Coordinates of C-alpha atoms in Angstrom, one line a residue:
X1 CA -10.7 70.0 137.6
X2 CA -8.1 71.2 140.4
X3 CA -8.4 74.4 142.5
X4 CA -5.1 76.0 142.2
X5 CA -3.2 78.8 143.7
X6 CA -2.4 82.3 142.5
X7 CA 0.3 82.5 140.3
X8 CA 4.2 83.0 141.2
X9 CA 6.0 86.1 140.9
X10 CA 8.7 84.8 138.8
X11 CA 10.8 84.8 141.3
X12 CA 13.3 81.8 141.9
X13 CA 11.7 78.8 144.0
X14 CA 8.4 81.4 145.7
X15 CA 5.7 78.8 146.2
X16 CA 2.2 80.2 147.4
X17 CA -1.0 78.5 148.5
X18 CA -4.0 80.4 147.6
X19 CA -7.4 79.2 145.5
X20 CA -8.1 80.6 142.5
X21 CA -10.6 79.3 139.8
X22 CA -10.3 75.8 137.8
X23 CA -8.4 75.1 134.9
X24 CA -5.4 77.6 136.3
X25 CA -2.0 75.6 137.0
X26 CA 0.1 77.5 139.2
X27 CA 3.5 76.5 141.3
X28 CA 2.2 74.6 144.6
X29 CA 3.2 72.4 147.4
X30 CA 5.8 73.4 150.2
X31 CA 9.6 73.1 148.4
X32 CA 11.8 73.3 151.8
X33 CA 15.8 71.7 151.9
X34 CA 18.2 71.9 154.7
X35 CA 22.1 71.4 153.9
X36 CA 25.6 70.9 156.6
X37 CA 27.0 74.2 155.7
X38 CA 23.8 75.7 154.3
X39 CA 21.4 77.5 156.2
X40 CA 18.6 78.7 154.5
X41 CA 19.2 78.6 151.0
X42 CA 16.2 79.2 148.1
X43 CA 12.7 80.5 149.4
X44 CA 11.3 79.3 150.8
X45 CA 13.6 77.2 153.2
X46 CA 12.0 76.3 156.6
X47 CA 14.7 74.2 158.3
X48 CA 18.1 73.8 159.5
X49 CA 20.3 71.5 160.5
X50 CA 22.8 73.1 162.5
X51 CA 22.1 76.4 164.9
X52 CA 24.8 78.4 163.6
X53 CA 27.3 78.7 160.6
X54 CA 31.3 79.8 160.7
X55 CA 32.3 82.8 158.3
X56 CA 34.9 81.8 156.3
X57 CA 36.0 85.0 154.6
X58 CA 35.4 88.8 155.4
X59 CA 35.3 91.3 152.6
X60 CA 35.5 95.1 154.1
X61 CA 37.0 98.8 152.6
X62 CA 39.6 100.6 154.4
X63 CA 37.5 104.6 154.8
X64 CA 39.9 107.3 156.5
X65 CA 39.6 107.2 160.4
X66 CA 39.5 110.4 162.3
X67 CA 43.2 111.1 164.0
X68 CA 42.8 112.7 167.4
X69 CA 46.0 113.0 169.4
X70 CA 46.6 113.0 173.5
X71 CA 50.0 113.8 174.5
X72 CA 51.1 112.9 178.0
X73 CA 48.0 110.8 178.4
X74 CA 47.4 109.0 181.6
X75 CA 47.4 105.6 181.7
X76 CA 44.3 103.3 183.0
X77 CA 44.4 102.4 186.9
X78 CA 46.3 99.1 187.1
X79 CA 48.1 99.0 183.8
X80 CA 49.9 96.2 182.9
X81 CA 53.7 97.1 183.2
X82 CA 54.6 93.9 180.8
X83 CA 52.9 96.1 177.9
X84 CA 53.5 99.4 178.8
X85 CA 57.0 99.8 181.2
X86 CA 56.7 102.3 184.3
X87 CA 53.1 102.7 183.5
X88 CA 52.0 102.4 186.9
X89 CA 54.6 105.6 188.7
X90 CA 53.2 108.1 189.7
X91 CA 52.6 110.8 187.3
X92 CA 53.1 108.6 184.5
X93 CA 52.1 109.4 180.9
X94 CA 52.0 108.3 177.4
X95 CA 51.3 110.0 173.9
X96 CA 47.8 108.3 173.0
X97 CA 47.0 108.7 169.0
X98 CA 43.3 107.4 167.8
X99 CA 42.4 107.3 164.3
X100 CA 46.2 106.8 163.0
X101 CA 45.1 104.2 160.5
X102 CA 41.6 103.0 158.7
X103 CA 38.3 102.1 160.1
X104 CA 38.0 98.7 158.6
X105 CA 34.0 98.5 157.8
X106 CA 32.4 95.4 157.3
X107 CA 31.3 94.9 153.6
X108 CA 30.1 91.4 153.3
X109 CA 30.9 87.9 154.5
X110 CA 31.2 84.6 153.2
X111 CA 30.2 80.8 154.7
X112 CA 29.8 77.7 153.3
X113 CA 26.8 78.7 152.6
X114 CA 27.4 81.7 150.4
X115 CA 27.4 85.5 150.5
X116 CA 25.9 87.9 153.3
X117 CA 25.1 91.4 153.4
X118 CA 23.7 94.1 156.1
X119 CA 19.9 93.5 155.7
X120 CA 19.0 96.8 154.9
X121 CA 15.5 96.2 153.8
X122 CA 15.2 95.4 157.3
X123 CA 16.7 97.6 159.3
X124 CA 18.4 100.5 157.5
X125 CA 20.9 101.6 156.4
X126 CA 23.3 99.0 157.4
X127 CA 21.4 96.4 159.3
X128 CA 21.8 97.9 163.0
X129 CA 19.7 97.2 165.6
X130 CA 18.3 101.2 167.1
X131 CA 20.0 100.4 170.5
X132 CA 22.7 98.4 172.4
X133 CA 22.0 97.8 176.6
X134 CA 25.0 96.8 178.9
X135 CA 23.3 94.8 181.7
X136 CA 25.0 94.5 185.0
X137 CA 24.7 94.1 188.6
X138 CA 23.7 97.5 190.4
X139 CA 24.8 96.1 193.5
X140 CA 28.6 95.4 192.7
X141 CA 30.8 98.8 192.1
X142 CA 32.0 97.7 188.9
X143 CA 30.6 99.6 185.7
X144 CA 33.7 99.3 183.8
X145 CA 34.5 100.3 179.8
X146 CA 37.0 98.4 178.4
X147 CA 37.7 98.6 174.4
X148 CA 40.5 97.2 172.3
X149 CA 41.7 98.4 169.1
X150 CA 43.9 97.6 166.0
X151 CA 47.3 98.8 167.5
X152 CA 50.6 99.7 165.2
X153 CA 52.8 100.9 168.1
X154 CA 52.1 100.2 171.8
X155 CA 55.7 100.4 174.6
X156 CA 56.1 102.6 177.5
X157 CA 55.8 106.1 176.0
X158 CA 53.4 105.6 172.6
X159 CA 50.5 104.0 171.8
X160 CA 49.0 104.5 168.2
X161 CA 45.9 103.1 167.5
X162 CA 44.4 102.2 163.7
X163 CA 40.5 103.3 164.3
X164 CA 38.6 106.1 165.0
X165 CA 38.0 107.0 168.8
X166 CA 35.0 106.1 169.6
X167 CA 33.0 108.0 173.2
X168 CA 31.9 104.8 174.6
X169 CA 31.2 100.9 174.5
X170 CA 27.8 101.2 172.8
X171 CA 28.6 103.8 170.4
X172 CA 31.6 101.1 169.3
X173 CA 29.6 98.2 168.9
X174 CA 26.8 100.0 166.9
X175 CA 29.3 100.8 164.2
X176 CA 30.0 99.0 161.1
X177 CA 33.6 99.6 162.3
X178 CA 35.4 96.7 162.8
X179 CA 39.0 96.7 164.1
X180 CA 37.4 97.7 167.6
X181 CA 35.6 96.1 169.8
X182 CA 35.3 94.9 173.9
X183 CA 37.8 93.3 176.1
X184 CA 37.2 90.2 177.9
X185 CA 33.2 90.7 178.3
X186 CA 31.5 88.6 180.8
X187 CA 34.5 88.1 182.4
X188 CA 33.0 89.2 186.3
X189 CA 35.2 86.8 187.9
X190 CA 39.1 87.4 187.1
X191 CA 41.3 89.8 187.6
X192 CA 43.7 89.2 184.6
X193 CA 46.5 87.3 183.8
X194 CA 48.8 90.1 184.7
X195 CA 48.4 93.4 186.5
X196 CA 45.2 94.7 184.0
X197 CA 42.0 95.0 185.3
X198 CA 39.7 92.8 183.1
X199 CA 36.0 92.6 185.0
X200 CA 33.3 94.5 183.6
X201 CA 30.3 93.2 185.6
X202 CA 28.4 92.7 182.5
X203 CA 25.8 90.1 183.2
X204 CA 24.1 90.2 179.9
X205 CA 23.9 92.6 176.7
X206 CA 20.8 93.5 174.7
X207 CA 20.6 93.9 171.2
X208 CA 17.2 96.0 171.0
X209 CA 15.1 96.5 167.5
X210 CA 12.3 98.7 168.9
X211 CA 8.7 98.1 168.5
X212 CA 6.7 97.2 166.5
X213 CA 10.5 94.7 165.8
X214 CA 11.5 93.0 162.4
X215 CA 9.4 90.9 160.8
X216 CA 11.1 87.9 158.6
X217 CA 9.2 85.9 156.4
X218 CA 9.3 82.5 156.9
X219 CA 10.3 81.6 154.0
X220 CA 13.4 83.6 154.3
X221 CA 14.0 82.6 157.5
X222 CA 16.9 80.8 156.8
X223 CA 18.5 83.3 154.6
X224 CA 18.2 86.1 157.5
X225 CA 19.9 86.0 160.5
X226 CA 22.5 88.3 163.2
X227 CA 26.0 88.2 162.6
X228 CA 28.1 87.5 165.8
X229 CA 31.9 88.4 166.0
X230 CA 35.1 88.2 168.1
X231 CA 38.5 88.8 167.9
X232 CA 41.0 85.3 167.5
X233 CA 37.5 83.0 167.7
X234 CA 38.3 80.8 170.7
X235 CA 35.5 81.8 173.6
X236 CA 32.5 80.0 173.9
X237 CA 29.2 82.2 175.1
X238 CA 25.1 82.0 174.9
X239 CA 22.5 83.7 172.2
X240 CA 18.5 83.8 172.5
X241 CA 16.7 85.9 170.2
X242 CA 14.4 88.7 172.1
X243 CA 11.2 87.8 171.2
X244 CA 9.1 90.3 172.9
X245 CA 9.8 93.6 175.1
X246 CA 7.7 95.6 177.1
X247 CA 6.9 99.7 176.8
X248 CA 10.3 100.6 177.7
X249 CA 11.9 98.2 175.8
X250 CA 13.1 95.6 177.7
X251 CA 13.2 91.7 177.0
X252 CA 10.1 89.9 178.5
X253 CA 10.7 86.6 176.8
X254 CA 13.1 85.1 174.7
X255 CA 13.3 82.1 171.9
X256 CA 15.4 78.5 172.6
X257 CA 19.3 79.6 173.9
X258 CA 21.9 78.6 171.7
X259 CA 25.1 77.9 173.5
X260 CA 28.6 78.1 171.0
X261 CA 31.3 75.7 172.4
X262 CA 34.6 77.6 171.5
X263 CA 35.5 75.3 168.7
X264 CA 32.0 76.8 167.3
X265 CA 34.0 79.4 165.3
X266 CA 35.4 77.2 162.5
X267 CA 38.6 77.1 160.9
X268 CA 40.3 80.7 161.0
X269 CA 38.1 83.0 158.7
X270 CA 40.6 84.9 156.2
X271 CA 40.4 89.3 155.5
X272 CA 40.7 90.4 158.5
X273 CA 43.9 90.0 161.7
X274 CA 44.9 92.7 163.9
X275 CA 47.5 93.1 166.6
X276 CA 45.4 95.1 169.3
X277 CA 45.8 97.0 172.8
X278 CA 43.4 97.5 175.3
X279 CA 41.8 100.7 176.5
X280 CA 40.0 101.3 179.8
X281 CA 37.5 104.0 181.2
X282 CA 36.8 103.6 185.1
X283 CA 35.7 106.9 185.8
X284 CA 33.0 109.1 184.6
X285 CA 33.1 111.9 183.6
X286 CA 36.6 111.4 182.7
X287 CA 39.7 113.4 181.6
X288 CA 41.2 113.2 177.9
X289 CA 40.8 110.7 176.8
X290 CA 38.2 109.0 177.4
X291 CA 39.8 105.4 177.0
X292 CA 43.0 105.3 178.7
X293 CA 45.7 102.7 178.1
X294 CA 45.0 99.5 179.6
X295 CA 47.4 96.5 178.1
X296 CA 48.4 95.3 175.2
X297 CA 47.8 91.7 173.4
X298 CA 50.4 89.3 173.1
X299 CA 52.6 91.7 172.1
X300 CA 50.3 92.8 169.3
X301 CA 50.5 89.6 167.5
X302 CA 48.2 89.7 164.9
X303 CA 44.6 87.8 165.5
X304 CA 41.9 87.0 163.2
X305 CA 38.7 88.7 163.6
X306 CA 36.0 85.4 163.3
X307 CA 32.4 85.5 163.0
X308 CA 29.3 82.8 163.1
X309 CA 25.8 83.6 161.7
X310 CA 22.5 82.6 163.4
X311 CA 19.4 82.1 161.2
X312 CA 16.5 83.3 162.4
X313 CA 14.9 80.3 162.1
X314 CA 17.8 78.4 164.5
X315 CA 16.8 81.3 167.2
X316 CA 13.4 80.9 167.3
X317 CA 10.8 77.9 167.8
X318 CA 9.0 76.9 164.7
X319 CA 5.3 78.6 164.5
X320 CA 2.4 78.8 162.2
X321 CA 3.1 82.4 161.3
X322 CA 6.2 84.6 161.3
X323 CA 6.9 86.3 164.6
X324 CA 8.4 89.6 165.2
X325 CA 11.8 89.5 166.6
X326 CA 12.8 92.1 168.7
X327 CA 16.9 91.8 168.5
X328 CA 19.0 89.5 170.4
X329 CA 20.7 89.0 173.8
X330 CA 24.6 87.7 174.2
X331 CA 25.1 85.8 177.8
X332 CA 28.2 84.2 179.3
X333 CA 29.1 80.4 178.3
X334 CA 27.9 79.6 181.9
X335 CA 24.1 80.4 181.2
X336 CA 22.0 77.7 180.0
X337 CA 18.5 76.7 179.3
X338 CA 18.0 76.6 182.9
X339 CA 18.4 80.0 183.7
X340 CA 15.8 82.7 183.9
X341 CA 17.0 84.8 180.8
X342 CA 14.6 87.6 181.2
X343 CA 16.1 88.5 184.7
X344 CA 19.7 89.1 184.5
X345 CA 20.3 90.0 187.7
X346 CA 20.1 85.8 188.4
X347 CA 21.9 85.0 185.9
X348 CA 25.4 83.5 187.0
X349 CA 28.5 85.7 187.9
X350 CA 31.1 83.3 186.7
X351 CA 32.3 83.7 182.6
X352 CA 32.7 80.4 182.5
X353 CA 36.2 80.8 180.4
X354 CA 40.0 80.7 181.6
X355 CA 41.6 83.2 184.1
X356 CA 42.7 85.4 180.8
X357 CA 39.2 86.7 180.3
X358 CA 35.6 86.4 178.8
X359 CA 34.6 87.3 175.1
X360 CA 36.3 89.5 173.0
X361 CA 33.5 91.0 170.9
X362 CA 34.2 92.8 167.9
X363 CA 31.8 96.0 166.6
X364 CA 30.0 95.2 163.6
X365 CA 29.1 92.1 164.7
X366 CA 25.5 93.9 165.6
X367 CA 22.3 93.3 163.1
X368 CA 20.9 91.7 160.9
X369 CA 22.6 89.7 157.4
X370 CA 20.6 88.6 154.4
X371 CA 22.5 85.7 152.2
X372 CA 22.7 87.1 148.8
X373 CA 23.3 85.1 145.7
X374 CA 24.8 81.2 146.6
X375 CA 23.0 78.2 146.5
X376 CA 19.5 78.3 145.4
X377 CA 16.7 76.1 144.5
X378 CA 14.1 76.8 140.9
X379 CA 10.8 75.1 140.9
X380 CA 9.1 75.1 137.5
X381 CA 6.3 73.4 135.9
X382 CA 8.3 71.4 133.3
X383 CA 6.0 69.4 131.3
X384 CA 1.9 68.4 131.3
X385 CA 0.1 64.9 130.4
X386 CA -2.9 64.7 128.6
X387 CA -3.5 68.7 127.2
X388 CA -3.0 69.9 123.4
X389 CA -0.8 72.0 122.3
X390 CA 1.3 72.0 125.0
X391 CA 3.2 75.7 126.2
X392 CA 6.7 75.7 125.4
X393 CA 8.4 74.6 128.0
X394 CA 12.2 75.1 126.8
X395 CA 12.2 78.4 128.0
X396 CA 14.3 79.8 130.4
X397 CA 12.6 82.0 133.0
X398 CA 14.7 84.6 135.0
X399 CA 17.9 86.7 135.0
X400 CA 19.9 85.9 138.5
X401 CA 23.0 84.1 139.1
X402 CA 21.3 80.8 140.2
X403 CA 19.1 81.0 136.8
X404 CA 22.0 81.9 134.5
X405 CA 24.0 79.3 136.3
X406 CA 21.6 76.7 134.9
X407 CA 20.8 78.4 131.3
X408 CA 24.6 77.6 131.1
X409 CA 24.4 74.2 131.6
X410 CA 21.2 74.0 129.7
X411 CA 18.8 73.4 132.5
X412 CA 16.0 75.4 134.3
X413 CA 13.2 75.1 131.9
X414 CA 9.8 75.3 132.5
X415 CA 7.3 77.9 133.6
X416 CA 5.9 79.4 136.9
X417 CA 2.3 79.5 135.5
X418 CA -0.2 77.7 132.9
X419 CA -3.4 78.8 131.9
X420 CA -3.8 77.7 128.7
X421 CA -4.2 74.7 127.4
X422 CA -6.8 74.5 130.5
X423 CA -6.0 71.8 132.9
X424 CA -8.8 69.1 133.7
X425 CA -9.3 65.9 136.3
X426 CA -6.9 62.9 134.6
X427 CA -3.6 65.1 133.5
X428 CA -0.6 64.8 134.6
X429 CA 1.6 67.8 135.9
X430 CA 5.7 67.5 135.9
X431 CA 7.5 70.1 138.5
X432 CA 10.7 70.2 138.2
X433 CA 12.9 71.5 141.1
X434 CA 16.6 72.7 140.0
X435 CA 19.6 73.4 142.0
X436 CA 21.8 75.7 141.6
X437 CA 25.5 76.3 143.5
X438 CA 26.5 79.7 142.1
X439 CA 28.4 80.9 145.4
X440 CA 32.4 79.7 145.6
X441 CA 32.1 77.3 148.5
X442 CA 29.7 73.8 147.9
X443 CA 27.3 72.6 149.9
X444 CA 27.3 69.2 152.0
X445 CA 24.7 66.9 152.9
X446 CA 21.6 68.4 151.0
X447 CA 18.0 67.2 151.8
X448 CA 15.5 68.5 149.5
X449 CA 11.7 68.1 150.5
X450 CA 8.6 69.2 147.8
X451 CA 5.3 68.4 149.5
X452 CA 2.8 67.3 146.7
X453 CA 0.2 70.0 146.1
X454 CA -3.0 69.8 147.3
X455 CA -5.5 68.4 144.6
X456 CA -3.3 66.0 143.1
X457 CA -1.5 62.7 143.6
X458 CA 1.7 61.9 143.6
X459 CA 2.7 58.8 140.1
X460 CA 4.7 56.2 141.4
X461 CA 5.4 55.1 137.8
X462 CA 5.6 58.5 136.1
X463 CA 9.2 57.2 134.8
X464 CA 8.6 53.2 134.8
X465 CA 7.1 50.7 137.2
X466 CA 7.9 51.8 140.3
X467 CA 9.9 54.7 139.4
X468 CA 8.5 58.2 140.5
X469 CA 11.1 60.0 141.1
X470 CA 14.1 61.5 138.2
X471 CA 16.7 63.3 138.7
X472 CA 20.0 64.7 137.4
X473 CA 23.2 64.4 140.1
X474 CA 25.0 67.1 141.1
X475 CA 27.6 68.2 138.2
X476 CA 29.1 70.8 135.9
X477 CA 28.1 70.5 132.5
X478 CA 24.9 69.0 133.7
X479 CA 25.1 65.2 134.0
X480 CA 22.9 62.5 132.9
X481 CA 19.5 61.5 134.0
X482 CA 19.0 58.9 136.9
X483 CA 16.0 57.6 138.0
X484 CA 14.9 56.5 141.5
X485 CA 12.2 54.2 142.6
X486 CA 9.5 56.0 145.3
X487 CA 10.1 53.5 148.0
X488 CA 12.3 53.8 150.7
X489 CA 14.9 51.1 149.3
X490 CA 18.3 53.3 149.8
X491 CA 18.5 54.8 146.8
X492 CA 18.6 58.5 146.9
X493 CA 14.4 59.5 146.6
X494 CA 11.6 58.2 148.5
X495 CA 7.9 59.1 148.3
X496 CA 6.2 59.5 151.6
X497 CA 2.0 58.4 150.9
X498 CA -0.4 60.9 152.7
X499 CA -0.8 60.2 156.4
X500 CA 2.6 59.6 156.2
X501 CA 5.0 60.8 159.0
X502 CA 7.5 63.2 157.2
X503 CA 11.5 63.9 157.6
X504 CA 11.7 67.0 159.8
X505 CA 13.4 69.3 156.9
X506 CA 9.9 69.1 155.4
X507 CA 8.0 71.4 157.9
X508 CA 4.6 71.6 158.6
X509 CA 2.8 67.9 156.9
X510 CA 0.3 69.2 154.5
X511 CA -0.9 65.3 154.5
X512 CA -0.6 65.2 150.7
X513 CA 2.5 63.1 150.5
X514 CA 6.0 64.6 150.0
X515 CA 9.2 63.6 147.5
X516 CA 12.0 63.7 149.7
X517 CA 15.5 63.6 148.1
X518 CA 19.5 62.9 149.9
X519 CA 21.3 64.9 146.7
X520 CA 24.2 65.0 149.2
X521 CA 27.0 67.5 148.0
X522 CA 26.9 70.3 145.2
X523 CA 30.4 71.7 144.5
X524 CA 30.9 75.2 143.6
X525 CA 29.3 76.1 139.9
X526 CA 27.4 72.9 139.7
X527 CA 24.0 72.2 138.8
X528 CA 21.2 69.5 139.1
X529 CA 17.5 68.6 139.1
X530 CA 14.9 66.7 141.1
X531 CA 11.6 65.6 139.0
X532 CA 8.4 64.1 139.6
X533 CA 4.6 64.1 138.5
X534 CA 0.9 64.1 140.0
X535 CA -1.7 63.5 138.4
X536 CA -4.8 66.1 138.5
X537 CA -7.9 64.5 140.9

């Protein structure tokens, strides 16, 4: 008889490993896929193949701003008289309104890979991490505050901006507000393309979750991750995910760095494009207000706001055991695997990025995401050999969009758990692994990887001689079965024996043999399966 594992939740595609008595059949064996376009996907998924994903769509709600007005406001040192005429005689003024539109908070967003929201299991309420840190060089003079915002009217004597004001550069970026954010960041090098003053002398910025950090599961590794933004998408920079900090809260050690060319931002993302103007505080404390104007950009011609999500798993090196992360650090495109990331102050000076500036990071851009609903994988036991009666195995278990997505199309059936008929040495187990594309965007390139469990063995011929391996290809209604031989002979499935060295997507080798299937693309809405058996030992 087998030693099996507890029993699943019934939870979509959960696979544990833990010893319970004989004659108990539970869900076992390590299910992992990795996908171009999809990181993460059902639990548990412990690969990737890409560091980083493009947002295609953001989805935020207009909430009222609060107006504050500054009549015959001073203008920033060094204004750029293109933007604002006469700006830089002496005396000169202009009537400054904040809050004149809507804060544009982030709701949700959208990649190839499917929906995200502010993971507020893990840090509440909306995902922020307790603390933003501006790291720059003590020795240079420059400590300067530069913030752009969504801009209606911007000439010599008004400038009316869409946001709230907000009191400084941290407070900004640890909003969910979005139509804000900073002005050429990292940019320690340039003066500007016209008169504005552009260098901030930032040499790196901190993203800080305090101790004891966020823990993320491995197996939902994939579907967890920080959400980086910037306004018009064409800067390229560095992340590394803080993996450890000392009493005070600063990074001692970091995971691999992750450098984003500027094409790393994908196609334009749709929901969000502002026309914005730059604000600037040089002095502290300073007069009304705060942030003074600076310059405006290109004319206020609108720009998309564009984002990219990092898995956790893409940030940090693959271990036995979850890790806490402690937040995340942003660097210029200039620092690479090479540098010391711990101390800033030797990091390079130079952005790395054209004469017109650095990064132009947008608030909101700040925590953590959780994927919500999309693609998703269902692993159930789908049929037995050898035991009478048999459970009924038509049944449908679950309630979520990936599950109802496959009731429609009449697949999904199986169960989680068996204990009865009892399950001796000799009898054969189906699984049954179903896929499931319920998000609006498909899915390119998927690998899917089920490990055999431990105290069985894999049947070549479960489905003829030399066929181990069944499936049903990617389609909407469900199309028809096709069957695939368990050696590697190009056709879709291969069996790996034990001992066996295994595709990377499969993660750590349990050295029980593993079914590895190419199902390649799932459209939008579309279903399909991946079947084998064992046989009990």
């Amino acid at each position: 008889m087998c030693q099996t594992p507890l029993p699943l939740p019934p939870q979509k595609n959960a696979v544990l490993r833990r010893a319970r008595g004989p004659g108990w059949l539970g869900l076992m064996g390590g299910l992992v896929m990795v996908a171009l376009g999809l990181l993460g996907g059902g639990k548990p998924a412990l690969a990737q193949l890409a560091p980083f994903v493009p947002v295609q769509t953001l989805i935020t709600t207009g909430q009222p701003a609060t107006t504050t007005n500054y009549p015959n406001a001073p203008f920033a040192p060094g204004c750029d008289t293109a933007s604002f005429p006469g700006c830089l005689a002496p005396g000169a003024t202009i009537n400054q309104t904040f809050g004149a539109g809507v804060n544009r908070v982030l709701e949700a967003v959208e990649t190839a890979s499917g929906r995200f929201e502010p993971a507020t299991d893990l840090l509440p309420p909306v995902g922020l991490p307790q603390q933003i840190v501006f790291r720059r060089d003590p020795g240079l003079p420059i400590a300067r505050q530069s913030l752009f915002y969504e801009a209606s009217v911007a000439n010599g004597t008004t400038l009316t901006l869409g946001p709230s004001e907000a009191p400084s550069i941290e407070a900004a970026m640890l909003s969910s507000t979005i139509n804000r954010g900073i002005d050429n960041v990292f940019n320690n090098t340039e003066a500007g393309p016209g008169q504005q003053e552009t260098r901030n002398n930032i040499k790196r910025i901190d993203y800080i979750i305090a101790n004891p950090g966020v823990l993320v599961p491995l197996a939902d590794q994939g579907n967890v991750g920080f959400l980086i933004m910037e306004r018009n998408g064409n800067d390229a920079f560095s992340i590394a995910a803080i993996t450890a900090v000392d009493g005070a809260g600063l990074p001692t050690a970091y995971g691999p760095l992750v450098q984003v060319p500027t094409n790393g931002w994908g196609a334009s993302a749709t929901g969000v494009s502002i026309g914005t103007a730059v604000t600037r505080q040089d002095i502290a404390p300073p007069p009304d207000p705060a942030f003074k104007a600076s310059h405006v950009v290109n004319n206020l011609t609108p720009q998309t706001v564009r984002g990219i999500f990092f898995p956790i798993n893409s940030l940090v090196q693959a271990p036995a055991n979850a890790q806490p992360i402690f937040g995340y650090s942003l660097f210029s495109a200039n620092v690479t695997a090479a540098n010391d990331l711990v101390n800033f102050l030797a990091l390079p000076t130079a952005d790395g990025q054209s004469t017109s500036g650095g990064l132009d990071l947008i608030a909101g851009g700040f925590g953590l995401i959780r994927r919500v609903g999309g693609f998703a994988l269902v692993k159930r036991i789908s049929n037995l050999v050898g035991p009478s009666p048999l459970p009924d195995f038509s049944q449908v278990i679950g309630s979520d969009s990936a599950v109802n997505l496959l009731r429609n199309n009449n697949l999904g059936q199986g169960l989680i758990a068996i204990s009865d008929p009892p399950v001796v040495t000799g009898n054969g187990i189906e699984y049954s692994i179903y896929l499931a594309n319920s998000s609006n965007a498909g899915v390119t390139d998927l690998l899917v990887c089920d490990q055999i469990p431990a105290g069985t063995t894999f049947n070549p011929d479960a489905y003829g001689a030399g066929i181990g391996i069944r499936g049903v290809t990617s389609s909407s209604p469900a199309g028809p079965v096709v069957d695939y031989t368990s050696s590697a002979d190009g056709d879709p499935g291969t069996f790996f024996p034990p001992g066996a060295a295994l595709p990377a997507v499969c993660g750590a080798n349990q050295n029980n043999g593993a079914v590895v299937v190419d199902v390649g693309a799932i459209n939008a809405n579309q279903v399909g399966l991946v079947r084998f058996q064992t046989t009990v030992n």
